[in-house]
Tab-separated table of C-alpha atoms in Angstrom:
chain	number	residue	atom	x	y	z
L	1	UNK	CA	17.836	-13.370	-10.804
L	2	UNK	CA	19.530	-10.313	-8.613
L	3	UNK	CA	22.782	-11.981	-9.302
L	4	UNK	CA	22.772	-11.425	-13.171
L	5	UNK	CA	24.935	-7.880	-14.136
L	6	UNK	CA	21.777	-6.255	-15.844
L	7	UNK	CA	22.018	-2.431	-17.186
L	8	UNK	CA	17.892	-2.348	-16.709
L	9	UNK	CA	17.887	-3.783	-13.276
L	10	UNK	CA	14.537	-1.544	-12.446
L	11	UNK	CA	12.887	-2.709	-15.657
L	12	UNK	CA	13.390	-6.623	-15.149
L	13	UNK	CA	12.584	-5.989	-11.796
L	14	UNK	CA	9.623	-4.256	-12.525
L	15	UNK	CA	8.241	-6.929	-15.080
L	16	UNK	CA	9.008	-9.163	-12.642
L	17	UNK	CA	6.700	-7.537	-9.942
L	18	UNK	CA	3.718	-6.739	-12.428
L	19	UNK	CA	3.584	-10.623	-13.605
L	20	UNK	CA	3.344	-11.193	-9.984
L	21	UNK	CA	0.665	-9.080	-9.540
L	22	UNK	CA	-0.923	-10.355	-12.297
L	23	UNK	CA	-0.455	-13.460	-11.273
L	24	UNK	CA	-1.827	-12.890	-7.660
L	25	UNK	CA	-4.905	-10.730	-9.215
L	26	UNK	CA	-8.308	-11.575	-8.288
L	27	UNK	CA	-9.230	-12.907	-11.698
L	28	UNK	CA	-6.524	-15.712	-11.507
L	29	UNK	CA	-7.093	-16.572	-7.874
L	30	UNK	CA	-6.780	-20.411	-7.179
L	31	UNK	CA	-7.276	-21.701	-3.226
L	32	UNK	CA	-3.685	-22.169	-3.325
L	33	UNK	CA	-2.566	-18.742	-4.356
L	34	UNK	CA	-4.472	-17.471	-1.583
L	35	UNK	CA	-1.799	-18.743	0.504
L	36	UNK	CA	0.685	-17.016	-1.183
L	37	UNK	CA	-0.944	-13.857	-1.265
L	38	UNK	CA	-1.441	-13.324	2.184
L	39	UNK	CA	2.234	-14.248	2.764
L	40	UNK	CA	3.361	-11.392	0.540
L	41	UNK	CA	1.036	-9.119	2.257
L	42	UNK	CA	-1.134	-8.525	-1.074
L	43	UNK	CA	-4.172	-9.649	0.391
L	44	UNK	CA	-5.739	-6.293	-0.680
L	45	UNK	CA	-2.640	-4.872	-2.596
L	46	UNK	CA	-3.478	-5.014	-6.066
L	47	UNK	CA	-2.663	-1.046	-7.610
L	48	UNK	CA	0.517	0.109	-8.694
L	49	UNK	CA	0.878	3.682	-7.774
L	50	UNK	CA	2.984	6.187	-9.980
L	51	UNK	CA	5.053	9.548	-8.712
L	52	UNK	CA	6.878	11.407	-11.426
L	53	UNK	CA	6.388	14.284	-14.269
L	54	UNK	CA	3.557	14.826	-16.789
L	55	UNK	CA	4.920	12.766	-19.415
L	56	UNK	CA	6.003	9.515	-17.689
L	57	UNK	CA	2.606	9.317	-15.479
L	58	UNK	CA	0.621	10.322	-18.676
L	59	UNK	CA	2.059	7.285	-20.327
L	60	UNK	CA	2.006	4.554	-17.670
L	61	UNK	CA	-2.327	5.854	-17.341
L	62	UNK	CA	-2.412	5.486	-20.589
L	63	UNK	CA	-1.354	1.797	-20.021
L	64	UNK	CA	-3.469	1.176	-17.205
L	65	UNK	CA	-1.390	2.039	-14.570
L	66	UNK	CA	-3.173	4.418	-11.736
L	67	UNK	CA	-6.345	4.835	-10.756
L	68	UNK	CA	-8.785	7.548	-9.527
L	69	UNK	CA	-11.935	6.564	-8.153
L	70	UNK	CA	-14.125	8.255	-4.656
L	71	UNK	CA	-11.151	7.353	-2.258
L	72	UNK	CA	-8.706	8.845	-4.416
L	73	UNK	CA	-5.783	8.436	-6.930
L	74	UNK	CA	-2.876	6.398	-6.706
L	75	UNK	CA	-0.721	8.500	-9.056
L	76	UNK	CA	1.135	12.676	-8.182
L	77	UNK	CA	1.990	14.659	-10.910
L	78	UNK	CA	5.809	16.360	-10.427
L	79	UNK	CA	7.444	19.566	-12.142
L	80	UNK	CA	10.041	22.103	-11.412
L	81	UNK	CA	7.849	24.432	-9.184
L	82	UNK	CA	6.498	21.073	-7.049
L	83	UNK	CA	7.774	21.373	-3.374
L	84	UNK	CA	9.304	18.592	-1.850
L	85	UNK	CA	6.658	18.573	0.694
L	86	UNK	CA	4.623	17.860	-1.223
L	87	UNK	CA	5.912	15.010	-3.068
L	88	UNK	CA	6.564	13.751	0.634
L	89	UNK	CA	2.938	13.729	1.271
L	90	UNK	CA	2.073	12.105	-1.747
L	91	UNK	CA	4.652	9.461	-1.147
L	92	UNK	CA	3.183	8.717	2.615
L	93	UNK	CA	-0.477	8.944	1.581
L	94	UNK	CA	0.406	5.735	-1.580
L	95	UNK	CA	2.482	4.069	0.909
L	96	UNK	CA	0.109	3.766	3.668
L	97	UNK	CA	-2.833	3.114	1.184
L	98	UNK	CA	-3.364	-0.815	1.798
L	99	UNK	CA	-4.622	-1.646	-2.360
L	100	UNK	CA	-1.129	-0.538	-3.113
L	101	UNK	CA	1.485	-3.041	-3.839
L	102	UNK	CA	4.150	-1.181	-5.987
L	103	UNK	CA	5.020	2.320	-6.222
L	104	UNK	CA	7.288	3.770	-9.029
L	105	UNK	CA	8.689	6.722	-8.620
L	106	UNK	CA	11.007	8.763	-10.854
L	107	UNK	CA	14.280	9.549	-10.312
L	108	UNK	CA	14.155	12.646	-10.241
L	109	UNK	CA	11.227	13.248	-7.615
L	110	UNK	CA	13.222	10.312	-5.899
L	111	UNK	CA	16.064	12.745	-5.342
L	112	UNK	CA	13.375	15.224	-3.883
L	113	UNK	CA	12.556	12.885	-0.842
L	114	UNK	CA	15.928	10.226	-0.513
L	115	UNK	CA	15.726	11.119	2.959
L	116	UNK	CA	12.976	9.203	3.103
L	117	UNK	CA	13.214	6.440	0.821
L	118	UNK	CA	16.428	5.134	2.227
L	119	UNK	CA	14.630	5.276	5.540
L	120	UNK	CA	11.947	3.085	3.711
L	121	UNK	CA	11.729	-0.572	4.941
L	122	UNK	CA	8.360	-2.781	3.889
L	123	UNK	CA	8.227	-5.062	1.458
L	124	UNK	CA	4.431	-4.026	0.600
L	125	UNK	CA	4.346	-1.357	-1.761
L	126	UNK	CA	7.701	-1.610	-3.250
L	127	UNK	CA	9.237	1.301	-4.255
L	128	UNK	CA	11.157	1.303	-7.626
L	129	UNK	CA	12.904	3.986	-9.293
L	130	UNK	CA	12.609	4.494	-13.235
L	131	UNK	CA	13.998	6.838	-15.206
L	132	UNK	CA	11.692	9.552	-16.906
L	133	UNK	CA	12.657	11.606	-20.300
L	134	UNK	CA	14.328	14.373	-18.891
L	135	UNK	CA	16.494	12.349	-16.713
L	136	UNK	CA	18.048	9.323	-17.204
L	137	UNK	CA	18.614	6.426	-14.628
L	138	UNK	CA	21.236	6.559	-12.544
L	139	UNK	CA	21.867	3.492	-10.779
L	140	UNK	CA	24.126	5.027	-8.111
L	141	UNK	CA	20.956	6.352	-6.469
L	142	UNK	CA	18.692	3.962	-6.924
L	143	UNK	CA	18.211	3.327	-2.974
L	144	UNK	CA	16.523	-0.618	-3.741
L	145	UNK	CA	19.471	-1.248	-6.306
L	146	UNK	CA	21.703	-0.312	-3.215
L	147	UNK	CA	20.354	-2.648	-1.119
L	148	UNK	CA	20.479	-5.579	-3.359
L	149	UNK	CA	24.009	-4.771	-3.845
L	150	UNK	CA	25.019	-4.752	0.115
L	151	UNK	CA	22.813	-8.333	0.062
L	152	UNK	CA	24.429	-10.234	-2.502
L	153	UNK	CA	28.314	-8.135	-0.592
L	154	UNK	CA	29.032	-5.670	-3.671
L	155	UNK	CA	30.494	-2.254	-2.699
L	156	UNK	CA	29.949	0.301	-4.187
């Protein structure tokens, strides 16, 4: 799979991740997913959590993605005048939240906190970059696409 040259890494990677999900949800739970479940660490991860601009987080609600309940949301709205601070705050507070299992994030607001997502290093939420419709996707910074690269001994 990581070994194919693919232009939408993020995206395949990304429907990749949500069938899991899907597949691990509650609703298609078998005795011998459970297994499997706790092994990935999703044992109570079951959100996907969205950090980006007005636009891209509208659209991925509108889907289904996010939620907002009496503990909170799992999704920050970005724009020009939005400190890094506090995107940094948003990120810690979604990636220490346990019902979280992926985290997109655009590139963009990415760039705002790199610092800290190439210091990132749990498997549970994955972070994924995606592009939003101001700024495109630029695969140079994608800090996960990096990684995969140094694995399978590409240089950049």
């Amino acid at each position: 799979f990581f070994l194919l040259p693919c232009r939408c890494f993020a995206s395949c990677f990304l429907h990749f991740l949500l069938a899991l999900l899907h597949a691990l949800s509650p609703s298609h739970t078998r005795p011998s997913t459970m297994s499997k479940k706790k092994l990935l660490g999703l044992d109570s991860a079951t959100y996907v959590a969205i950090i980006g601009d007005e636009d891209t987080v509208t659209g991925f609600l509108l889907a289904g993605i996010g939620n907002a309940d009496a503990k909170g949301t799992t999704f920050f709205l970005t724009d020009s005048k939005t400190k890094p601070q506090d995107i940094e705050s948003a990120f810690r507070r979604l990636s220490h939240n346990p019902e979280v299992a992926i985290i997109l994030i655009t590139q963009a607001a990415a760039q705002e906190i790199r610092y800290l997502l190439d210091e990132y290093d749990r498997l549970i939420p994955t972070i994924l970059e995606i592009p939003s419709k101001d700024s495109p996707y630029d695969p140079a910074k994608d800090s996960l696409l990096k990684r995969v690269r140094r694995l399978i001994g590409k240089r950049d």
